[in-house]
Amino acid sequence: MEHKGLAMSSYKGIDFYNIESHLTEEEIMVRDLVREWVDDKVLPIIDEHYMEGTFPMELISEIGKMGLFGCNHDTEYGCAGMSNIAYGLICQELERGDSAIRSFVSVQGSLCMYPILAYGDEDQKKKYIPKMAKGELIGCFGLTEPDSGSDPGGMKTTAVESDDYFILNGAKMWITNGTIADLAIVWAKLDGKIRGFVVEKGDAGFSAPEMKGKHSLRASITSELVFQDCKIPKNRILPNVTGLKGPLGCLTQARYGIAWGSLGAAMGCFISSKDYSLSRIQFDKPIASFQLVQNKLAWMLNEITKGQLLALQLGRMKDDHTMIPEQVSLAKMNNVEIALDIARVARDLHGANGILNEYPIMRHMANLESVKTYEGTHDIHNLILGRWITGIAAFE
Ligand code: TGC
Ligand code: FAD
């Protein structure tokens, strides 16, 4: 029996539980604007960039014009001052295009603009934030090192204070946007304590070679950052934070965006699966008419809907300033995992066609493998929750 549900409608997002009824007009407007922009500007070109291993640089100024960089920061230094829910919806729509686009926006706003705003001085805010909001300056965030990923406190990069400079030595690895960035927020140990520094492109002793050979996030630039007696002026230290809570505070912001963004990748895989199963005929019927296929589609919608409700409530708590980092861990961990599982089931539903770049499935699946690892691996978030539940840290 035919039934008028999602099958008969054109794409208007996935909103089975009427999340929209909880959104403001501005949130709906920005979500729809970004959704349309992704359809028009990202989806037609992203696969080529993915195959070539290039980032679509031409999109940066457009993202800036839409006010998406650091859009949830205050308007004082030129940011859009949107709600955290609006920011989450933007991440969701961008990642339906590709995780690389959401990553670019996450790194710029949450990992580079945020530490300058939260820990920087007035001159640093005035110098960098207005241009970063417009996309005229690109930022990156250097925490991970070859020998310290999940345990960033074990970093070896050092800063030494001389009369006129800080001198940085060491290396960062896996840094999104590194090679194309104008500035890098770099975390290094000064007198044994973790401090943040702003390193600029062109600083003597600083280089940012691109890392090649990725099978995931191919439309994103990933780099090493190398510091060899790199001298930076004294006024480039972030004066208002010391210790691991500096970088971890930034990660809370970015993990929040991923909790929403990963749902976008899941939605892309779900919609493609729904459309494909209605059009693919086997045994003289659309495969959508078989119970096992419907079971898979129903499971996808179920997981996406639960993930949306998690993200929505997380966003409300962030907007109310009651959100704690452990709540972000739960949503990042859950939503990335279900997105990856949905991508895998979607691949199966598309049969052999599921491996082709005509469909977004394998691209999302491969991207999500990185998303599961970066910003704290799935298991690190499990342990963060384990510590919250038991009071016992099981990291060591
Ligand atoms: P721990 O004792 O837990 O904390 C040290 C201090 O930091 C505070 N804190 C936080 N503050 C804000 N937000 C958070 N999420 C925080 N978590 C902890 C904490 O209160 C404490 O403050 P204080 O005042 O007492 O000093 O530190 P630990 O060494 O036990 O760390 C535990 C652990 C494993 C959870 C932490 O190291 C961790 O999260 N590791 C994962 C590392 C990670 O996520 N790296 C991500 C690198 S960046 C990246 O991946 C970018 S991808 C970008 C893209 O392309 O999208
Ligand atoms: P490891 O820490 O070596 O972990 C390997 C495995 O061991 C994982 O399964 C992990 O869960 C497990 N493990 C580790 N410790 C424990 C423990 N205590 N208990 C149980 N299991 C444990 N970093 C940045 O600083 N800036 C960036 O912009 C950035 N962008 C990235 C972009 C991409 C595409 C990727 C893939 C990574 C990026 N990263 C970035 C690095 C990322 O944050 C790290 O890869 C991540 O934190 C994990 O570190 P690792 O890869 O060294 O893995």
Tab-separated table of N, CA, C and O in Angstrom, residues 33-49 56-63 65-66 94 96-98 101:
chain	number	residue	atom	x	y	z
A	33	LEU	N	19.527	28.669	4.220
A	33	LEU	CA	20.509	29.348	3.364
A	33	LEU	C	21.712	28.431	3.104
A	33	LEU	O	22.147	28.254	1.964
A	34	VAL	N	22.217	27.822	4.182
A	34	VAL	CA	23.404	26.970	4.041
A	34	VAL	C	23.045	25.692	3.282
A	34	VAL	O	23.821	25.214	2.451
A	35	ARG	N	21.849	25.178	3.529
A	35	ARG	CA	21.409	23.961	2.819
A	35	ARG	C	21.414	24.203	1.300
A	35	ARG	O	21.934	23.403	0.524
A	36	GLU	N	20.842	25.335	0.920
A	36	GLU	CA	20.768	25.672	-0.504
A	36	GLU	C	22.170	25.906	-1.086
A	36	GLU	O	22.487	25.476	-2.190
A	37	TRP	N	23.017	26.578	-0.287
A	37	TRP	CA	24.388	26.854	-0.741
A	37	TRP	C	25.157	25.544	-0.947
A	37	TRP	O	25.896	25.395	-1.916
A	38	VAL	N	24.958	24.592	-0.035
A	38	VAL	CA	25.637	23.296	-0.167
A	38	VAL	C	25.150	22.591	-1.444
A	38	VAL	O	25.949	22.041	-2.215
A	39	ASP	N	23.844	22.636	-1.690
A	39	ASP	CA	23.312	22.019	-2.913
A	39	ASP	C	23.909	22.665	-4.165
A	39	ASP	O	24.288	21.984	-5.112
A	40	ASP	N	23.995	24.011	-4.145
A	40	ASP	CA	24.428	24.746	-5.349
A	40	ASP	C	25.934	24.765	-5.536
A	40	ASP	O	26.439	24.683	-6.655
A	41	LYS	N	26.666	24.923	-4.419
A	41	LYS	CA	28.096	25.216	-4.549
A	41	LYS	C	29.028	24.090	-4.096
A	41	LYS	O	30.170	24.038	-4.551
A	42	VAL	N	28.570	23.245	-3.183
A	42	VAL	CA	29.478	22.207	-2.667
A	42	VAL	C	29.274	20.885	-3.413
A	42	VAL	O	30.228	20.319	-3.965
A	43	LEU	N	28.035	20.405	-3.449
A	43	LEU	CA	27.809	19.068	-4.010
A	43	LEU	C	28.277	18.932	-5.465
A	43	LEU	O	28.838	17.898	-5.824
A	44	PRO	N	28.113	19.975	-6.301
A	44	PRO	CA	28.566	19.789	-7.691
A	44	PRO	C	30.086	19.656	-7.856
A	44	PRO	O	30.548	19.115	-8.854
A	45	ILE	N	30.871	20.150	-6.888
A	45	ILE	CA	32.332	20.156	-7.095
A	45	ILE	C	33.114	19.270	-6.119
A	45	ILE	O	34.295	19.017	-6.327
A	46	ILE	N	32.449	18.811	-5.074
A	46	ILE	CA	33.236	18.238	-3.967
A	46	ILE	C	33.908	16.924	-4.358
A	46	ILE	O	35.029	16.633	-3.922
A	47	ASP	N	33.219	16.140	-5.180
A	47	ASP	CA	33.817	14.840	-5.499
A	47	ASP	C	35.128	14.999	-6.263
A	47	ASP	O	36.092	14.264	-6.028
A	48	GLU	N	35.166	15.993	-7.160
A	48	GLU	CA	36.401	16.217	-7.923
A	48	GLU	C	37.541	16.608	-6.979
A	48	GLU	O	38.663	16.114	-7.098
A	49	HIS	N	37.232	17.491	-6.034
A	49	HIS	CA	38.270	17.871	-5.061
A	49	HIS	C	38.700	16.662	-4.233
A	49	HIS	O	39.883	16.492	-3.933
A	56	PRO	N	38.542	23.078	-1.824
A	56	PRO	CA	37.957	24.102	-2.714
A	56	PRO	C	38.142	25.514	-2.163
A	56	PRO	O	37.244	26.067	-1.513
A	57	MET	N	39.299	26.096	-2.444
A	57	MET	CA	39.670	27.402	-1.873
A	57	MET	C	38.673	28.494	-2.257
A	57	MET	O	38.486	29.461	-1.518
A	58	GLU	N	38.031	28.322	-3.429
A	58	GLU	CA	37.116	29.357	-3.902
A	58	GLU	C	35.893	29.511	-2.994
A	58	GLU	O	35.175	30.519	-3.075
A	59	LEU	N	35.659	28.541	-2.127
A	59	LEU	CA	34.477	28.626	-1.254
A	59	LEU	C	34.729	29.487	-0.006
A	59	LEU	O	33.779	29.917	0.655
A	60	ILE	N	36.010	29.754	0.288
A	60	ILE	CA	36.321	30.406	1.580
A	60	ILE	C	35.674	31.787	1.679
A	60	ILE	O	35.028	32.112	2.689
A	61	SER	N	35.820	32.597	0.624
A	61	SER	CA	35.273	33.957	0.725
A	61	SER	C	33.737	33.913	0.760
A	61	SER	O	33.099	34.738	1.414
A	62	GLU	N	33.140	32.927	0.094
A	62	GLU	CA	31.668	32.817	0.134
A	62	GLU	C	31.197	32.462	1.544
A	62	GLU	O	30.194	32.985	2.026
A	63	ILE	N	31.940	31.562	2.198
A	63	ILE	CA	31.575	31.190	3.578
A	63	ILE	C	31.709	32.423	4.472
A	63	ILE	O	30.863	32.687	5.333
A	65	LYS	N	31.408	35.564	3.485
A	65	LYS	CA	30.314	36.518	3.182
A	65	LYS	C	29.010	36.102	3.866
A	65	LYS	O	28.209	36.941	4.266
A	66	MET	N	28.796	34.803	4.003
A	66	MET	CA	27.565	34.346	4.686
A	66	MET	C	27.676	34.500	6.202
A	66	MET	O	26.707	34.252	6.919
A	94	LEU	N	26.700	21.793	6.344
A	94	LEU	CA	28.007	21.759	5.676
A	94	LEU	C	28.520	20.329	5.546
A	94	LEU	O	29.073	19.945	4.522
A	96	ARG	N	26.786	17.629	5.377
A	96	ARG	CA	26.036	16.881	4.355
A	96	ARG	C	26.757	17.046	3.025
A	96	ARG	O	26.753	16.162	2.171
A	97	GLY	N	27.410	18.193	2.840
A	97	GLY	CA	28.263	18.385	1.663
A	97	GLY	C	29.504	17.519	1.782
A	97	GLY	O	29.714	16.586	1.003
A	98	ASP	N	30.321	17.796	2.787
A	98	ASP	CA	31.524	16.977	3.018
A	98	ASP	C	32.109	17.360	4.374
A	98	ASP	O	32.095	18.536	4.756
A	101	ILE	N	34.452	20.434	4.592
A	101	ILE	CA	33.953	21.817	4.637
A	101	ILE	C	33.598	22.161	6.082
A	101	ILE	O	33.938	23.229	6.589
